[in-house]
Amino acid sequence: MPVGDDRTIGVRGYYANDVYRNITLAALGTTYTSSDPAIVTVNPEGVLTPVSPGVTYIVVDHRGVKAFAQVEVLGPDGADLPPTDQTAKVVIDAGGFRLDRASGRYLQSVTIQNTSALPLWFPLNLVVADLPAEVELRSANGLTKIVPPLGLPRTSLYYADAVRKDFFMPGDTLTVILSFVNNTGVPITYTPRVYSGWP
């Protein structure tokens, strides 16, 4: 949504016996909170007012049951938003390296957990910074995605199960196997960072 284009959130509650009810109004016990009022503000009736470009969440609470609505505010030219560094909101646990003799690559399992109180939005990418020049990060098809404008290699993060999720929910974990080409045998060291953005 662009700056200057107010919108209203609609909320439906799902009850027993396949009953749906409109619970948008504050008088019905629904409250709204913006996770970043510098990007979007929300009034007690769920009216969103975009303030500046960025991505944030509206936390919808109906009598203790919470849901999240992602809101993306575009700049005046409608250009895509720059990627957002989410590293401070996650814990990254990198295991040891093992040599895959079939490919000659060094593999490492990396687990990322969302430790924030809010979801993180997809696409999510694990960015590998400070990798030695002699070592290359490769994806399963052998191609390395490079992060513009940082010029750093990255790999996509996603849920492995078949259930599609739009957000990386609080407390959830994602695991990715990194594959490195290291023909010189130098120690593989890097700084992992997680970003939302880049398809």
mmCIF file of C-alpha atoms in Angstrom:
data_model
loop_
_atom_site.group_PDB
_atom_site.id
_atom_site.type_symbol
_atom_site.label_atom_id
_atom_site.label_comp_id
_atom_site.label_asym_id
_atom_site.label_seq_id
_atom_site.Cartn_x
_atom_site.Cartn_y
_atom_site.Cartn_z
ATOM 1 C CA MET A 1 0.000 0.000 0.000
ATOM 2 C CA PRO A 2 1.336 3.469 -0.807
ATOM 3 C CA VAL A 3 1.736 6.325 1.653
ATOM 4 C CA GLY A 4 -1.512 8.302 1.789
ATOM 5 C CA ASP A 5 -3.754 5.281 1.115
ATOM 6 C CA ASP A 6 -5.538 4.391 4.375
ATOM 7 C CA ARG A 7 -7.077 0.916 4.580
ATOM 8 C CA THR A 8 -9.129 -1.052 7.085
ATOM 9 C CA ILE A 9 -8.379 -4.550 8.338
ATOM 10 C CA GLY A 10 -11.283 -6.985 8.252
ATOM 11 C CA VAL A 11 -11.290 -9.744 10.888
ATOM 12 C CA ARG A 12 -13.404 -12.896 10.864
ATOM 13 C CA GLY A 13 -13.635 -15.359 13.711
ATOM 14 C CA TYR A 14 -14.092 -19.067 13.077
ATOM 15 C CA TYR A 15 -16.256 -20.858 15.623
ATOM 16 C CA ALA A 16 -17.633 -24.360 16.167
ATOM 17 C CA ASN A 17 -20.036 -25.849 13.609
ATOM 18 C CA ASP A 18 -18.375 -23.929 10.747
ATOM 19 C CA VAL A 19 -19.690 -20.570 11.940
ATOM 20 C CA TYR A 20 -17.860 -17.419 10.808
ATOM 21 C CA ARG A 21 -18.454 -14.031 12.397
ATOM 22 C CA ASN A 22 -17.213 -10.558 11.554
ATOM 23 C CA ILE A 23 -15.252 -9.479 14.657
ATOM 24 C CA THR A 24 -13.553 -6.401 13.173
ATOM 25 C CA LEU A 25 -15.095 -3.830 15.545
ATOM 26 C CA ALA A 26 -13.339 -2.898 18.771
ATOM 27 C CA ALA A 27 -16.692 -3.151 20.578
ATOM 28 C CA LEU A 28 -16.553 -6.920 19.955
ATOM 29 C CA GLY A 29 -13.255 -7.242 21.854
ATOM 30 C CA THR A 30 -10.760 -6.951 18.994
ATOM 31 C CA THR A 31 -7.646 -4.808 19.421
ATOM 32 C CA TYR A 32 -4.951 -3.773 16.951
ATOM 33 C CA THR A 33 -1.278 -2.927 17.497
ATOM 34 C CA SER A 34 1.328 -1.898 14.935
ATOM 35 C CA SER A 35 4.726 -3.482 15.481
ATOM 36 C CA ASP A 36 6.328 -0.381 13.931
ATOM 37 C CA PRO A 37 4.265 2.842 14.055
ATOM 38 C CA ALA A 38 7.015 4.593 12.078
ATOM 39 C CA ILE A 39 5.843 2.523 9.082
ATOM 40 C CA VAL A 40 2.105 2.085 9.767
ATOM 41 C CA THR A 41 -0.188 3.294 12.509
ATOM 42 C CA VAL A 42 -3.489 1.603 13.316
ATOM 43 C CA ASN A 43 -6.475 3.023 15.183
ATOM 44 C CA PRO A 44 -8.783 1.080 17.554
ATOM 45 C CA GLU A 45 -11.138 0.164 14.673
ATOM 46 C CA GLY A 46 -8.383 -1.344 12.506
ATOM 47 C CA VAL A 47 -7.840 1.586 10.127
ATOM 48 C CA LEU A 48 -4.250 1.528 8.832
ATOM 49 C CA THR A 49 -2.419 4.750 8.001
ATOM 50 C CA PRO A 50 0.861 4.240 6.115
ATOM 51 C CA VAL A 51 3.596 6.582 7.341
ATOM 52 C CA SER A 52 6.812 5.585 5.548
ATOM 53 C CA PRO A 53 8.125 2.800 3.266
ATOM 54 C CA GLY A 54 8.855 -0.534 4.932
ATOM 55 C CA VAL A 55 7.350 -3.803 6.109
ATOM 56 C CA THR A 56 5.709 -4.326 9.484
ATOM 57 C CA TYR A 57 2.969 -6.313 11.195
ATOM 58 C CA ILE A 58 -0.355 -5.519 12.720
ATOM 59 C CA VAL A 59 -1.028 -7.724 15.741
ATOM 60 C CA VAL A 60 -4.743 -8.506 15.922
ATOM 61 C CA ASP A 61 -5.938 -9.728 19.319
ATOM 62 C CA HIS A 62 -9.471 -10.978 19.944
ATOM 63 C CA ARG A 63 -9.907 -11.936 23.582
ATOM 64 C CA GLY A 64 -6.468 -13.512 23.820
ATOM 65 C CA VAL A 65 -6.368 -15.135 20.356
ATOM 66 C CA LYS A 66 -3.700 -13.424 18.235
ATOM 67 C CA ALA A 67 -3.119 -13.220 14.509
ATOM 68 C CA PHE A 68 -0.650 -11.240 12.423
ATOM 69 C CA ALA A 69 -1.238 -9.197 9.282
ATOM 70 C CA GLN A 70 1.812 -8.197 7.261
ATOM 71 C CA VAL A 71 1.716 -4.680 5.830
ATOM 72 C CA GLU A 72 4.075 -3.448 3.122
ATOM 73 C CA VAL A 73 4.229 0.292 2.518
ATOM 74 C CA LEU A 74 5.702 1.276 -0.834
ATOM 75 C CA GLY A 75 7.652 4.417 -1.557
ATOM 76 C CA PRO A 76 6.300 7.144 -3.803
ATOM 77 C CA ASP A 77 7.793 5.577 -6.926
ATOM 78 C CA GLY A 78 6.393 2.098 -6.094
ATOM 79 C CA ALA A 79 9.891 0.571 -6.163
ATOM 80 C CA ASP A 80 10.584 -2.666 -4.334
ATOM 81 C CA LEU A 81 11.712 -2.274 -0.757
ATOM 82 C CA PRO A 82 15.338 -2.982 0.098
ATOM 83 C CA PRO A 83 16.050 -6.228 1.955
ATOM 84 C CA THR A 84 15.733 -6.055 5.740
ATOM 85 C CA ASP A 85 18.414 -7.431 8.048
ATOM 86 C CA GLN A 86 16.681 -9.806 10.498
ATOM 87 C CA THR A 87 19.840 -11.210 12.123
ATOM 88 C CA ALA A 88 19.130 -9.670 15.535
ATOM 89 C CA LYS A 89 15.763 -11.467 15.630
ATOM 90 C CA VAL A 90 17.108 -14.996 15.153
ATOM 91 C CA VAL A 91 19.548 -17.472 16.642
ATOM 92 C CA ILE A 92 21.799 -19.194 14.104
ATOM 93 C CA ASP A 93 23.297 -22.566 15.029
ATOM 94 C CA ALA A 94 25.875 -23.874 12.554
ATOM 95 C CA GLY A 95 27.021 -27.480 12.883
ATOM 96 C CA GLY A 96 30.366 -28.934 11.886
ATOM 97 C CA PHE A 97 31.521 -29.550 8.316
ATOM 98 C CA ARG A 98 31.502 -32.943 6.635
ATOM 99 C CA LEU A 99 33.093 -33.850 3.329
ATOM 100 C CA ASP A 100 30.719 -35.283 0.735
ATOM 101 C CA ARG A 101 33.078 -37.575 -1.154
ATOM 102 C CA ALA A 102 30.774 -37.878 -4.170
ATOM 103 C CA SER A 103 30.797 -34.136 -4.899
ATOM 104 C CA GLY A 104 33.992 -33.098 -3.104
ATOM 105 C CA ARG A 105 32.053 -30.372 -1.325
ATOM 106 C CA TYR A 106 31.994 -29.543 2.360
ATOM 107 C CA LEU A 107 28.477 -29.641 3.783
ATOM 108 C CA GLN A 108 27.224 -27.887 6.891
ATOM 109 C CA SER A 109 23.791 -27.983 8.521
ATOM 110 C CA VAL A 110 22.617 -24.573 9.746
ATOM 111 C CA THR A 111 19.508 -24.085 11.895
ATOM 112 C CA ILE A 112 17.837 -20.703 12.283
ATOM 113 C CA GLN A 113 15.267 -20.013 15.031
ATOM 114 C CA ASN A 114 12.988 -16.980 15.151
ATOM 115 C CA THR A 115 13.466 -15.695 18.705
ATOM 116 C CA SER A 116 11.438 -12.507 18.277
ATOM 117 C CA ALA A 117 7.830 -12.041 19.356
ATOM 118 C CA LEU A 118 6.770 -11.364 15.748
ATOM 119 C CA PRO A 119 6.881 -13.329 12.497
ATOM 120 C CA LEU A 120 9.535 -12.633 9.871
ATOM 121 C CA TRP A 121 8.416 -12.379 6.275
ATOM 122 C CA PHE A 122 9.464 -14.451 3.296
ATOM 123 C CA PRO A 123 11.454 -14.598 1.158
ATOM 124 C CA LEU A 124 14.129 -15.219 3.785
ATOM 125 C CA ASN A 125 17.787 -15.669 2.903
ATOM 126 C CA LEU A 126 20.862 -16.764 4.804
ATOM 127 C CA VAL A 127 23.708 -14.493 3.691
ATOM 128 C CA VAL A 128 27.305 -15.662 4.054
ATOM 129 C CA ALA A 129 29.605 -12.716 4.787
ATOM 130 C CA ASP A 130 33.388 -12.728 5.307
ATOM 131 C CA LEU A 131 33.881 -16.052 3.472
ATOM 132 C CA PRO A 132 37.541 -16.630 2.480
ATOM 133 C CA ALA A 133 38.206 -15.808 -1.182
ATOM 134 C CA GLU A 134 39.337 -19.406 -1.787
ATOM 135 C CA VAL A 135 35.944 -20.835 -0.702
ATOM 136 C CA GLU A 136 32.687 -20.701 -2.671
ATOM 137 C CA LEU A 137 29.129 -21.242 -1.452
ATOM 138 C CA ARG A 138 27.161 -23.337 -3.918
ATOM 139 C CA SER A 139 23.487 -24.190 -4.120
ATOM 140 C CA ALA A 140 22.062 -27.584 -5.025
ATOM 141 C CA ASN A 141 22.120 -26.776 -8.756
ATOM 142 C CA GLY A 142 25.678 -25.482 -8.587
ATOM 143 C CA LEU A 143 24.767 -21.815 -9.003
ATOM 144 C CA THR A 144 25.441 -19.255 -6.318
ATOM 145 C CA LYS A 145 22.943 -16.476 -5.732
ATOM 146 C CA ILE A 146 24.660 -13.183 -5.055
ATOM 147 C CA VAL A 147 23.106 -10.479 -2.903
ATOM 148 C CA PRO A 148 22.900 -7.143 -4.687
ATOM 149 C CA PRO A 149 24.263 -4.632 -3.819
ATOM 150 C CA LEU A 150 26.329 -6.367 -1.104
ATOM 151 C CA GLY A 151 27.966 -8.822 -3.497
ATOM 152 C CA LEU A 152 27.662 -11.649 -0.946
ATOM 153 C CA PRO A 153 26.498 -15.219 -1.534
ATOM 154 C CA ARG A 154 23.122 -16.298 -0.139
ATOM 155 C CA THR A 155 20.827 -19.288 0.068
ATOM 156 C CA SER A 156 17.044 -19.322 0.405
ATOM 157 C CA LEU A 157 15.310 -20.375 3.629
ATOM 158 C CA TYR A 158 11.907 -22.075 3.607
ATOM 159 C CA TYR A 159 9.800 -24.580 5.479
ATOM 160 C CA ALA A 160 10.634 -28.131 4.403
ATOM 161 C CA ASP A 161 7.118 -29.493 4.920
ATOM 162 C CA ALA A 162 4.393 -29.252 2.299
ATOM 163 C CA VAL A 163 2.336 -26.736 4.272
ATOM 164 C CA ARG A 164 2.761 -23.279 2.759
ATOM 165 C CA LYS A 165 3.418 -20.572 5.310
ATOM 166 C CA ASP A 166 3.664 -16.884 4.539
ATOM 167 C CA PHE A 167 5.639 -16.049 7.671
ATOM 168 C CA PHE A 168 8.503 -17.478 9.714
ATOM 169 C CA MET A 169 6.595 -17.683 12.976
ATOM 170 C CA PRO A 170 7.991 -16.903 16.470
ATOM 171 C CA GLY A 171 9.714 -19.942 17.971
ATOM 172 C CA ASP A 172 9.863 -21.816 14.641
ATOM 173 C CA THR A 173 13.103 -23.190 13.204
ATOM 174 C CA LEU A 174 14.354 -23.594 9.651
ATOM 175 C CA THR A 175 17.275 -25.784 8.622
ATOM 176 C CA VAL A 176 19.399 -25.470 5.500
ATOM 177 C CA ILE A 177 22.397 -27.466 4.267
ATOM 178 C CA LEU A 178 25.195 -25.225 3.012
ATOM 179 C CA SER A 179 27.531 -26.596 0.360
ATOM 180 C CA PHE A 180 31.037 -25.176 0.018
ATOM 181 C CA VAL A 181 33.714 -25.702 -2.632
ATOM 182 C CA ASN A 182 37.089 -25.552 -0.910
ATOM 183 C CA ASN A 183 39.913 -26.796 -3.143
ATOM 184 C CA THR A 184 42.726 -25.209 -1.112
ATOM 185 C CA GLY A 185 41.817 -26.595 2.315
ATOM 186 C CA VAL A 186 41.756 -23.226 4.069
ATOM 187 C CA PRO A 187 39.536 -23.078 7.172
ATOM 188 C CA ILE A 188 35.930 -22.306 6.230
ATOM 189 C CA THR A 189 34.853 -19.340 8.301
ATOM 190 C CA TYR A 190 32.072 -16.833 7.686
ATOM 191 C CA THR A 191 29.597 -14.512 9.350
ATOM 192 C CA PRO A 192 25.971 -15.649 8.888
ATOM 193 C CA ARG A 193 23.235 -13.041 8.481
ATOM 194 C CA VAL A 194 19.525 -13.437 7.781
ATOM 195 C CA TYR A 195 17.597 -11.047 5.539
ATOM 196 C CA SER A 196 13.998 -10.735 4.425
ATOM 197 C CA GLY A 197 13.854 -9.829 0.760
ATOM 198 C CA TRP A 198 15.328 -10.892 -2.595
ATOM 199 C CA PRO A 199 13.141 -13.438 -4.397
#
